Coordinates of C-alpha atoms and ligand atoms in Angstrom, one line a residue:
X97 CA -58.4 34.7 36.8
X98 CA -57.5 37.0 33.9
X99 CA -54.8 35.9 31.8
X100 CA -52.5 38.8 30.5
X101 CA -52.9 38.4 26.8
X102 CA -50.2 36.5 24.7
X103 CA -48.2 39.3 22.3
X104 CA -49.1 36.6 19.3
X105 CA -51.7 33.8 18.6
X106 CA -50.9 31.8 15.8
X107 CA -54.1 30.1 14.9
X108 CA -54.1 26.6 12.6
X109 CA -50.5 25.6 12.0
X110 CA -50.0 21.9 10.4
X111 CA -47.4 21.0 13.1
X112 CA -45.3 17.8 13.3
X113 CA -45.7 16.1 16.6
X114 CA -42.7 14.0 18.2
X115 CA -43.9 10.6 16.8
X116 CA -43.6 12.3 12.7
X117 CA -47.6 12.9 12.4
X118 CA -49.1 16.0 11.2
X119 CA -51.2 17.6 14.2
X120 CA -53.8 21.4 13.5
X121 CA -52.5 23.6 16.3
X122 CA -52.5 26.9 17.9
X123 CA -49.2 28.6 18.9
X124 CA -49.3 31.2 21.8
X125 CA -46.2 33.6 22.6
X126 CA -45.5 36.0 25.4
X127 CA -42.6 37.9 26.0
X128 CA -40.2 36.1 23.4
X129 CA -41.7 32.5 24.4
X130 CA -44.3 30.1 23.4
X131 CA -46.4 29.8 26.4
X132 CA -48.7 27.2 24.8
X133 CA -49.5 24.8 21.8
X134 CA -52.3 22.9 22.0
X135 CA -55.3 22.1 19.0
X136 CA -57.6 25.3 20.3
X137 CA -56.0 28.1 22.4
X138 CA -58.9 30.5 23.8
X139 CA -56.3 33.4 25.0
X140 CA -56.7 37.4 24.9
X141 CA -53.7 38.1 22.5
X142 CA -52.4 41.5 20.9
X143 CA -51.9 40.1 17.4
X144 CA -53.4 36.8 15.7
X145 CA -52.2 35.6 12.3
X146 CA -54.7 32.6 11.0
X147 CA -51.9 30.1 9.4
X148 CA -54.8 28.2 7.5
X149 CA -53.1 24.6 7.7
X150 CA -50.2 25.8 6.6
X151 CA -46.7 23.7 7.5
X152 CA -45.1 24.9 10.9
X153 CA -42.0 24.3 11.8
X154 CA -38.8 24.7 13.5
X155 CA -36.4 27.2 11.7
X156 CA -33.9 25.9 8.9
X157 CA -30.4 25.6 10.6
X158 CA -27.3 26.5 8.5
X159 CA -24.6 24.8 10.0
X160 CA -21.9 25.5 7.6
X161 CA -20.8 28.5 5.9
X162 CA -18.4 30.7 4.7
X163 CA -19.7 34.2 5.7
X164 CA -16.0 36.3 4.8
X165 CA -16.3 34.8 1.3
X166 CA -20.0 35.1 0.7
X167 CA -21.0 37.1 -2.3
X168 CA -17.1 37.8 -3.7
X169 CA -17.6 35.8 -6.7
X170 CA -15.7 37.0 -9.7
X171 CA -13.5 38.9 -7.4
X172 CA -10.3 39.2 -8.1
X173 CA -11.4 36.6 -11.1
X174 CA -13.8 33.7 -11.8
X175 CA -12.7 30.1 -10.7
X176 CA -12.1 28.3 -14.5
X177 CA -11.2 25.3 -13.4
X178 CA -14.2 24.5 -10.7
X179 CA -11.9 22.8 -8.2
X180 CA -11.4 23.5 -4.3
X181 CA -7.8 24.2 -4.8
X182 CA -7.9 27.3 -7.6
X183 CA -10.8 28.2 -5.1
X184 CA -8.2 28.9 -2.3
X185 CA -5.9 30.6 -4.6
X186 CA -8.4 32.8 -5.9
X187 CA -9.8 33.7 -2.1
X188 CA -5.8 34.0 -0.9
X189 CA -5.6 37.5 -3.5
X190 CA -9.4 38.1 -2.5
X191 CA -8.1 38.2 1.6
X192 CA -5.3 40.5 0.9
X193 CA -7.7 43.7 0.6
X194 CA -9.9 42.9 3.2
X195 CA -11.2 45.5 5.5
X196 CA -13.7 45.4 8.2
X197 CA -16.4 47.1 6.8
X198 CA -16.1 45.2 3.7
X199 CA -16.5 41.4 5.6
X200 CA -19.2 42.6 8.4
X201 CA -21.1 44.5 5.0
X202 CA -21.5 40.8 2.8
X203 CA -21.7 39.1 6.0
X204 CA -24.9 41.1 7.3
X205 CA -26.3 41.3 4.0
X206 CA -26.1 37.4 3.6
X207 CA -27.6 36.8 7.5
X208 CA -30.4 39.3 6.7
X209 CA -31.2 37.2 3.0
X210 CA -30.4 33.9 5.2
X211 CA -32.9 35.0 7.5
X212 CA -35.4 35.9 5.5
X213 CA -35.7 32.9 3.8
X214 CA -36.1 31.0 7.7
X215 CA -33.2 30.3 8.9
X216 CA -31.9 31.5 12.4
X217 CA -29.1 29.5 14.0
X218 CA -25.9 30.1 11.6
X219 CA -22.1 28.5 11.7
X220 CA -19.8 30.1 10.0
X221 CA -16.3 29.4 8.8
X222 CA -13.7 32.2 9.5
X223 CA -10.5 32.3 7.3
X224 CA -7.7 32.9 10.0
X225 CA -4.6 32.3 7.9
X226 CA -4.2 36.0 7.3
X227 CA -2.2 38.0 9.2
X228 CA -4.9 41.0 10.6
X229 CA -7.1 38.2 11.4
X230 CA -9.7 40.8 9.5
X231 CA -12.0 37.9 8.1
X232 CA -12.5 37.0 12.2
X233 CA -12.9 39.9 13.9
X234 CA -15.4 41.2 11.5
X235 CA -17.4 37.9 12.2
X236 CA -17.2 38.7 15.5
X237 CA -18.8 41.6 15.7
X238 CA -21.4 40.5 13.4
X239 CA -22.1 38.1 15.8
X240 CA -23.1 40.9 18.2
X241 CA -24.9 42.7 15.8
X242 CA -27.3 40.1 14.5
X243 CA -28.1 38.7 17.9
X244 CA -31.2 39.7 18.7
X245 CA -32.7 37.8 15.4
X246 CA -30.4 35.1 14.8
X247 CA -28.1 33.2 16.7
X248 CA -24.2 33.0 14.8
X249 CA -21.3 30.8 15.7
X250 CA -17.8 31.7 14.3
X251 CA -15.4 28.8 14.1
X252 CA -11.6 29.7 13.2
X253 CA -10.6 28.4 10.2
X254 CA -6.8 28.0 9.1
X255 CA -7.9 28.1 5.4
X256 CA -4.4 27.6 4.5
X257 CA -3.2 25.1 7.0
X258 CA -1.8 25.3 10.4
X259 CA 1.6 24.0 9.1
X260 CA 1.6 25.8 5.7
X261 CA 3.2 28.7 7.4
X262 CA 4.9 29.2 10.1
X263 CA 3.0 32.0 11.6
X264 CA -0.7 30.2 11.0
X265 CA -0.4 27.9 14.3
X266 CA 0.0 31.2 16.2
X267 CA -2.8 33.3 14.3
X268 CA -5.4 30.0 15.0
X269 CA -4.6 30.2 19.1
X270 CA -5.1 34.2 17.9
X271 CA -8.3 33.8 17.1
X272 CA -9.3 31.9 20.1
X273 CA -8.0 34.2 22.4
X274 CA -10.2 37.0 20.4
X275 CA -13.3 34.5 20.9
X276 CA -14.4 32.5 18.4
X277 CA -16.9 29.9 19.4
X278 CA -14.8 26.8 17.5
X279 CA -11.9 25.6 16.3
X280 CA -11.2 24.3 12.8
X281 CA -8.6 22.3 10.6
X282 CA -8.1 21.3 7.1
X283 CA -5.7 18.1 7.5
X284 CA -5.9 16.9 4.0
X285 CA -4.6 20.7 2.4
X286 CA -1.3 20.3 5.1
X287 CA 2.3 20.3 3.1
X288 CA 1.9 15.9 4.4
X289 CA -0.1 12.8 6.0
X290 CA 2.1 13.8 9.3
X291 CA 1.5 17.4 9.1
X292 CA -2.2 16.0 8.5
X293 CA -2.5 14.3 11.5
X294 CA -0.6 16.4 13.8
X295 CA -3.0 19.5 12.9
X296 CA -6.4 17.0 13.9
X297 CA -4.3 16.8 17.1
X298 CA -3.7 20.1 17.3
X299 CA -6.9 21.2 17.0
X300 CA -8.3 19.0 19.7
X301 CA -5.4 20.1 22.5
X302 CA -6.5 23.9 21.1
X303 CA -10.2 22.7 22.0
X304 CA -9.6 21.5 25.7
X305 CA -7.8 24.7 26.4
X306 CA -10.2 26.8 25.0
X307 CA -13.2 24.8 25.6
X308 CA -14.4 25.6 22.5
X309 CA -16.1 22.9 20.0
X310 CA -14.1 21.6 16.8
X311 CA -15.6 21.3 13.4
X312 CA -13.3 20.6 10.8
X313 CA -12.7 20.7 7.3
X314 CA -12.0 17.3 6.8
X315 CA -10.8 15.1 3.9
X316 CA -12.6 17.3 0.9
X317 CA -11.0 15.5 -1.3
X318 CA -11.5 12.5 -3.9
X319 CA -8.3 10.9 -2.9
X320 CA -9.6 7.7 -1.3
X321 CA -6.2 7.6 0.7
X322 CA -7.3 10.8 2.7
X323 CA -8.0 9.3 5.7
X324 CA -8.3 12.2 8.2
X325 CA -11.5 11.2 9.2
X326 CA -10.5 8.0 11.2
X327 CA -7.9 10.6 13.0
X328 CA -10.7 12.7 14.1
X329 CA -12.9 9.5 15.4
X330 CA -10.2 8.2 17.6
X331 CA -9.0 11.2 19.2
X332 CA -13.1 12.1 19.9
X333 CA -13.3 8.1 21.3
X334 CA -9.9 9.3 23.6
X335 CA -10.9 12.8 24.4
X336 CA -14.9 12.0 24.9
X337 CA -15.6 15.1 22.9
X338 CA -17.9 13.6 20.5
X339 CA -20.8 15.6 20.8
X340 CA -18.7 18.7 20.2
X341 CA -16.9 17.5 17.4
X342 CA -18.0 18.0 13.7
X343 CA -16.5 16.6 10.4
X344 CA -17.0 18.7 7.7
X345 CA -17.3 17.9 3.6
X346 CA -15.3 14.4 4.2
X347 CA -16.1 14.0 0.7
X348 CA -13.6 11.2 0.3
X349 CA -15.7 8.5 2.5
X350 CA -17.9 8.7 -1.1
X351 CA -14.1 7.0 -2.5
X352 CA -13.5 4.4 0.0
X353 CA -13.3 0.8 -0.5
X354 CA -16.1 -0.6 1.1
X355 CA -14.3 -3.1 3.2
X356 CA -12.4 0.4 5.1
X357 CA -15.6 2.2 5.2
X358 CA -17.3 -0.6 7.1
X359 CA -14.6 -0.7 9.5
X360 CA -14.2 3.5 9.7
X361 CA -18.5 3.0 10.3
X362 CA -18.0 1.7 13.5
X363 CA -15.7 3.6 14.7
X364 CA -17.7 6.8 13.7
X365 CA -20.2 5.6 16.0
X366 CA -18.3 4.7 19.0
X367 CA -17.4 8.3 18.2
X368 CA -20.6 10.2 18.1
X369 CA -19.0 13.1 16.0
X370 CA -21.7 15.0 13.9
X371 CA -21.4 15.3 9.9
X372 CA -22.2 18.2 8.3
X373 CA -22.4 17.4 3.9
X374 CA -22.5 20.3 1.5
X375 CA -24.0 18.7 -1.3
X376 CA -24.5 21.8 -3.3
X377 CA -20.7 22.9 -3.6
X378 CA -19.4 19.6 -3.4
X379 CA -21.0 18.0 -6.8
X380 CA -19.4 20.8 -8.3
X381 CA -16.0 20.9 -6.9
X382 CA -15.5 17.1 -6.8
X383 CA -14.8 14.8 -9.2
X384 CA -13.2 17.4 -11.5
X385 CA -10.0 15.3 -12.2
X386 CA -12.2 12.2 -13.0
X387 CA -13.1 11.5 -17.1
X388 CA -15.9 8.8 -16.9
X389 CA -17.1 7.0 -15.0
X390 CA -17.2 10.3 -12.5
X391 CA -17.9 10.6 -9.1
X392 CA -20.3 12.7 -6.9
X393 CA -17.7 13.5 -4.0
X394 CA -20.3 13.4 -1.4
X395 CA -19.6 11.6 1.8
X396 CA -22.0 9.0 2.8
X397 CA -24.7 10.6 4.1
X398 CA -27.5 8.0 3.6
X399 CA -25.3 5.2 5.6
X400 CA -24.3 7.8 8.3
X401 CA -28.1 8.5 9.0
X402 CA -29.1 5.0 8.8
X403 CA -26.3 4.1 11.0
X404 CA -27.7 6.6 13.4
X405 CA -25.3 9.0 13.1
X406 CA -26.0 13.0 13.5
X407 CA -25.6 14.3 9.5
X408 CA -26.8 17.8 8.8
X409 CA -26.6 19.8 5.3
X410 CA -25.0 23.2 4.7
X411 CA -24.9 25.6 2.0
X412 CA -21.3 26.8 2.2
X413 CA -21.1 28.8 -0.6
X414 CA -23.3 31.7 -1.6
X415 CA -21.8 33.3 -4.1
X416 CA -18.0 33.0 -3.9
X417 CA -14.6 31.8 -5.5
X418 CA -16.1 27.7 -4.9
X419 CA -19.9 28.3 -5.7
X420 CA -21.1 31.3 -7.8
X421 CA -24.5 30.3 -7.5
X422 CA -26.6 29.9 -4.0
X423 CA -29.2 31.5 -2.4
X424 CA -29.3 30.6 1.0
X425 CA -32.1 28.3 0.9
X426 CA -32.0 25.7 2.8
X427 CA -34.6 23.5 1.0
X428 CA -32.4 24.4 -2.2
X429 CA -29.9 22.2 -0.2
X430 CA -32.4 19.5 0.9
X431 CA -33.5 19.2 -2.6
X432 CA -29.9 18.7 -4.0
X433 CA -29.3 16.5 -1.4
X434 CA -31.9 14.0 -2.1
X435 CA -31.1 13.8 -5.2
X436 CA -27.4 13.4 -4.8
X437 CA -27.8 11.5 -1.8
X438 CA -30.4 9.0 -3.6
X439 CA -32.6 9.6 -0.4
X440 CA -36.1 9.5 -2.7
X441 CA -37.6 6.9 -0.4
X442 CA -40.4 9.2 1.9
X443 CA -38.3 8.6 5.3
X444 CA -35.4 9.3 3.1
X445 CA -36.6 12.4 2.0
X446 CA -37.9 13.4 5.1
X447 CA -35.0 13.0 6.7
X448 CA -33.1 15.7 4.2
X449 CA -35.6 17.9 5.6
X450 CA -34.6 16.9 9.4
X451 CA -30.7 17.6 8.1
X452 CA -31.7 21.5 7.8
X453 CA -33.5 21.9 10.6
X454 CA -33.4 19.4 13.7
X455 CA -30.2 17.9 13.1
X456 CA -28.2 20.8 12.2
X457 CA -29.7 21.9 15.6
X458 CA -27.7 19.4 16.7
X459 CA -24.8 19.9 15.2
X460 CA -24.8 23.4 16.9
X461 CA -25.1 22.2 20.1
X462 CA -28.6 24.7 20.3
X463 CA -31.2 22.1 21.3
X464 CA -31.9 23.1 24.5
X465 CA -33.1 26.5 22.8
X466 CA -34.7 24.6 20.1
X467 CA -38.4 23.2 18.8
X468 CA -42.0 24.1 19.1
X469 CA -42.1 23.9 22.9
X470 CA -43.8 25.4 25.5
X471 CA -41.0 27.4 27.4
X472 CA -38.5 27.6 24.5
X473 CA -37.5 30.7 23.1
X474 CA -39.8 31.6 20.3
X475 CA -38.5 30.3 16.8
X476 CA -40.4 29.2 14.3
X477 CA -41.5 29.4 10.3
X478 CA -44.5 28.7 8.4
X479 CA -44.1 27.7 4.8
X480 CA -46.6 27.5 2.0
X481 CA -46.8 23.6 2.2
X482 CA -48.2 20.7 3.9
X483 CA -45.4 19.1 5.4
X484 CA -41.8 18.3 4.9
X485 CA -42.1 15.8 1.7
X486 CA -44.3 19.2 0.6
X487 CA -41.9 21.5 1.4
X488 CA -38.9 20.0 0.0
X489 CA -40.7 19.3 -3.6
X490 CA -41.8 22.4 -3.6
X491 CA -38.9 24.8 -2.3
X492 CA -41.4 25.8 -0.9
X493 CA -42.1 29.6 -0.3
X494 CA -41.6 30.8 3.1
X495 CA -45.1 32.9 4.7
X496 CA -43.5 33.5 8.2
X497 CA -40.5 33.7 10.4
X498 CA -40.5 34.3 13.6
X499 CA -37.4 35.4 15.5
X500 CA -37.3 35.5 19.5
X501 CA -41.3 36.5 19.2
X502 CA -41.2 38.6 16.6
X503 CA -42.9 38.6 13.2
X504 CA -39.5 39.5 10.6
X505 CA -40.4 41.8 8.5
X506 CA -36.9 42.9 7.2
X507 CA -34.1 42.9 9.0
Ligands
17E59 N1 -12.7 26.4 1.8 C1 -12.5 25.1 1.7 O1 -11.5 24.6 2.1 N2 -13.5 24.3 1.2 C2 -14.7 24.8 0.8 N3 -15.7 24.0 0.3 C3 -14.9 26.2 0.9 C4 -13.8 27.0 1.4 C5 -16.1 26.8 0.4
FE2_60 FE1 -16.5 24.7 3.9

C-alpha cells in the first residue's frame, strides 16, 4: 500500500535508548508527530536532513525562570553587593515602571534566544506583589503567543511575601483567578518563622482551590535555621500532592547539620516533591556574608538524586538585578552544576544532563508529551556531540531544533 510520505526524515541520529546506550536511528514525522524511529526507515518523505551520528535528543527543559526580570540588568542600578536581598530591592523600583509591552517585549525576546539554543518547555516565575499585576498578565499572554513553538508555564510569585503587605494575599488569589498555571511562596523572606509557615500553608489551600501545582521559592537562604522545607514535605505527605509540588533554590539544605538533613531525607521521600537547583545564580548570591571558610549555597543535589529524588536545574536569571550574566543555555547550567555539585563521576555527570532535560520534564508535569516516541508530539534537538558526557564538556553547539514538526529557523 502506498504510504503518504512523512513531512521529515531524519536520517542517522546517535539516540539514547531507555536502558542509557547509544543506538544510529532514523526519525520519521508526519503532521507534528514522530510516526517512527527505528535503525533504517525506508519512507517517501518531503524533507530529509542526514544527522551524520550526531547526538539526538529530547529538548532541554527550563524549569525555572524569571521571565519579567530577564534582561533588566543595570536597570534602575547594578546589584553591588551580589546578595538575593539588594536583588529584591533593586527589582521593587525596577516593577514600579512596568508596562505591558515592556514585560511581554524581554520576555519574547528571551523564549525566542531560549529556544534557539533547544529548549522548549519553560516555567516561569511571575512577580505578583505589585499592585497591576503587570509582570502576570504580560506572561500570560506570552504564553499564548509562543504556543505554537514552545510550551510556557506561569507560576505566581509573591516576590515580596504574602504577609509583607496586606494587599499581597489578595493580589496572589488575583493572579489565579487571571490563570496562572501555579502557585508560589517565598516563606523564608516573610516578616517571621510563623508568617513563614502559614504562607507554605497558604499556598497549598490556594493550590486545592485552584487546582493548580505549587512551586516554591523555598529557603534561599544560608541560614541553616530556615527550615521551610520540612513544612512543604509534610503538608505534600498530608495533602498527597507530591508530584505537583516543587521546592525551589532550598539553598540552605547545603547548611544543615547532617544529623537534620538525614532525618528531613526521608521525609522528602515519603514526600515525592520535585527540586529544582539553580546552580548558576546561587554560587553567586550565596555565601556572601561568609569570610572563609565560604560556602556554595547549593542544596544537595547529588544526595537528592541518589536518594531517588526528582532534581532538575534552572537558569533563573538571564540578565537581571540577581545574575547579569546568563545566556539561556542549558548545558551552561549542567556544566556549572557538575562542578558545583561535585557530580564528575560519568553517571554523575550524565545525570546533570538528565536534570535539563528528562527530569525537568518532570518537574513540569509534561511527560506524557515528552521523549523520542512514536506518537508523541514532535520535539527534539540535535547537537554537535556524541552523547550527553560530549555534550555537556563541550557546551556543545546546537545543529537542530525541532518544535511540534518544524525545523526552527528563527522564531
Ligand atoms: N527572586 C528570588 O527571590 N530569588 C531569586 N533567585 C530570583 C528572584 C532570581
Ligand atoms: Fe528563582
Amino acid at each position: 500500500m502506498l504510504q503518504p510520505p512523512c513531512d521529515l526524515l531524519l536520517r542517522h541520529g546517535r539516540l539514547l535508548t531507555c536502558n542509557s546506550l547509544i543506538e544510529e536511528v532514523d526519525v520519521a514525522i508526519r503532521a507534528g508527530r514522530f510516526i517512527a524511529v527505528a535503525p533504517t526507515l525506508d519512507l517517501p518523505t518531503d524533507q530529509e536532513l542526514d544527522l551524520a551520528g550526531q547526538f539526538v535528543s529530547s529538548p532541554f527543559v527550563e524549569s525555572h525562570i524569571h521571565l519579567d526580570s530577564a534582561l533588566t540588568a543595570g536597570e534602575p542600578r547594578w546589584n553591588q553587593s551580589g546578595t538575593l536581598f539588594e536583588g529584591i530591592e533593586i527589582w521593587r523600583d525596577r516593577k514600579q515602571h512596568l508596562t505591558l509591552d515592556d514585560v511581554q517585549t524581554r520576555a519574547l525576546a528571551t523564549l525566542k534566544q531560549q529556544a534557539m539554543q533547544g529548549v522548549l518547555f519553560v516555567r516561569s516565575h511571575a512577580d505578583v506583589s505589585e499592585p497591576s499585576l503587570t509582570a502576570l498578565r504580560g506572561l500570560l499572554a506570552v504564553r499564548e503567543q509562543v504556543k505554537d513553538w514552545m510550551t510556557l508555564q506561569v507560576v505566581a510569585f509573591p516576590q515580596d511575601g504574602i504577609y509583607g503587605n496586606p494587599q499581597n494575599e489578595t493580589l496572589l488569589e488575583e493572579a489565579l483567578k487571571l490563570g496562572a498555571d501555579g502557585v508560589g511562596g517565598i516563606p523564608h523572606y516573610e516578616l517571621t518563622r510563623e508568617d513563614g509557615v502559614r504562607s507554605v500553608q497558604r499556598v497549598f489551600e490556594l493550590a486545592h482551590q485552584y487546582g493548580c501545582f505549587i512551586d516554591l521559592h523555598c529557603d534561599e537562604i544560608d541560614d541553616d535555621q530556615s527550615r521551610f522545607l520540612e513544612v512543604v514535605a509534610a503538608c505534600a505527605i498530608r495533602s498527597g500532592l507530591g508530584a505537583r509540588v516543587t521546592a525551589s533554590h532550598t539553598t540552605a539544605f547545603g547548611s544543615y547539620n547532617n544529623a537534620y538533613a538525614q532525618k528531613l531525607m526521608g521525609f522528602l521521600s515519603r514526600s515525592q516533591i520535585n527540586f529544582v537547583s539553580n546552580p548558576l545564580i546561587n554560587i553567586t548570591l550565596q555565601g556572601r556574608a561568609d569570610t572563609y571558610p565560604k560556602r556554595r549555597g547549593i542544596t544537595r543535589v547529588k544526595e537528592l538524586w541518589q536518594q531517588g529524588l526528582n532534581v532538575s536545574l534552572g537558569h533563573d536569571c538571564i540578565q537581571d538585578p540577581w545574575y547579569s550574566l546568563g545566556t539561556g543555555n542549558m548545558l551552561d547550567v549542567a556544566h556549572m552544576a557538575v562542578h558545583v555539585c561535585q557530580m564528575t563521576g560519568l553517571d554523575e555527570i550524565n545525570a546533570c544532563y538528565d536534570m535539563v532535560t528528562v527530569n525537568g520534564a518532570k518537574t513540569l508535569n509534561v511527560v506524557h508529551d515528552y521523549g523520542i516516541e512514536v506518537g508523541k508530539p514532535a520535539n527534539l534537538i540535535v547537537l554537535e556531540a556524541n552523547d550527553r558526557f560530549d555534550s555537556i564538556r563541550r557546551r556543545a553547539p546546537i545543529r537542530y531544533v525541532i518544535s511540534q514538526g518544524k525545523v526552527l529557523t528563527g522564531v
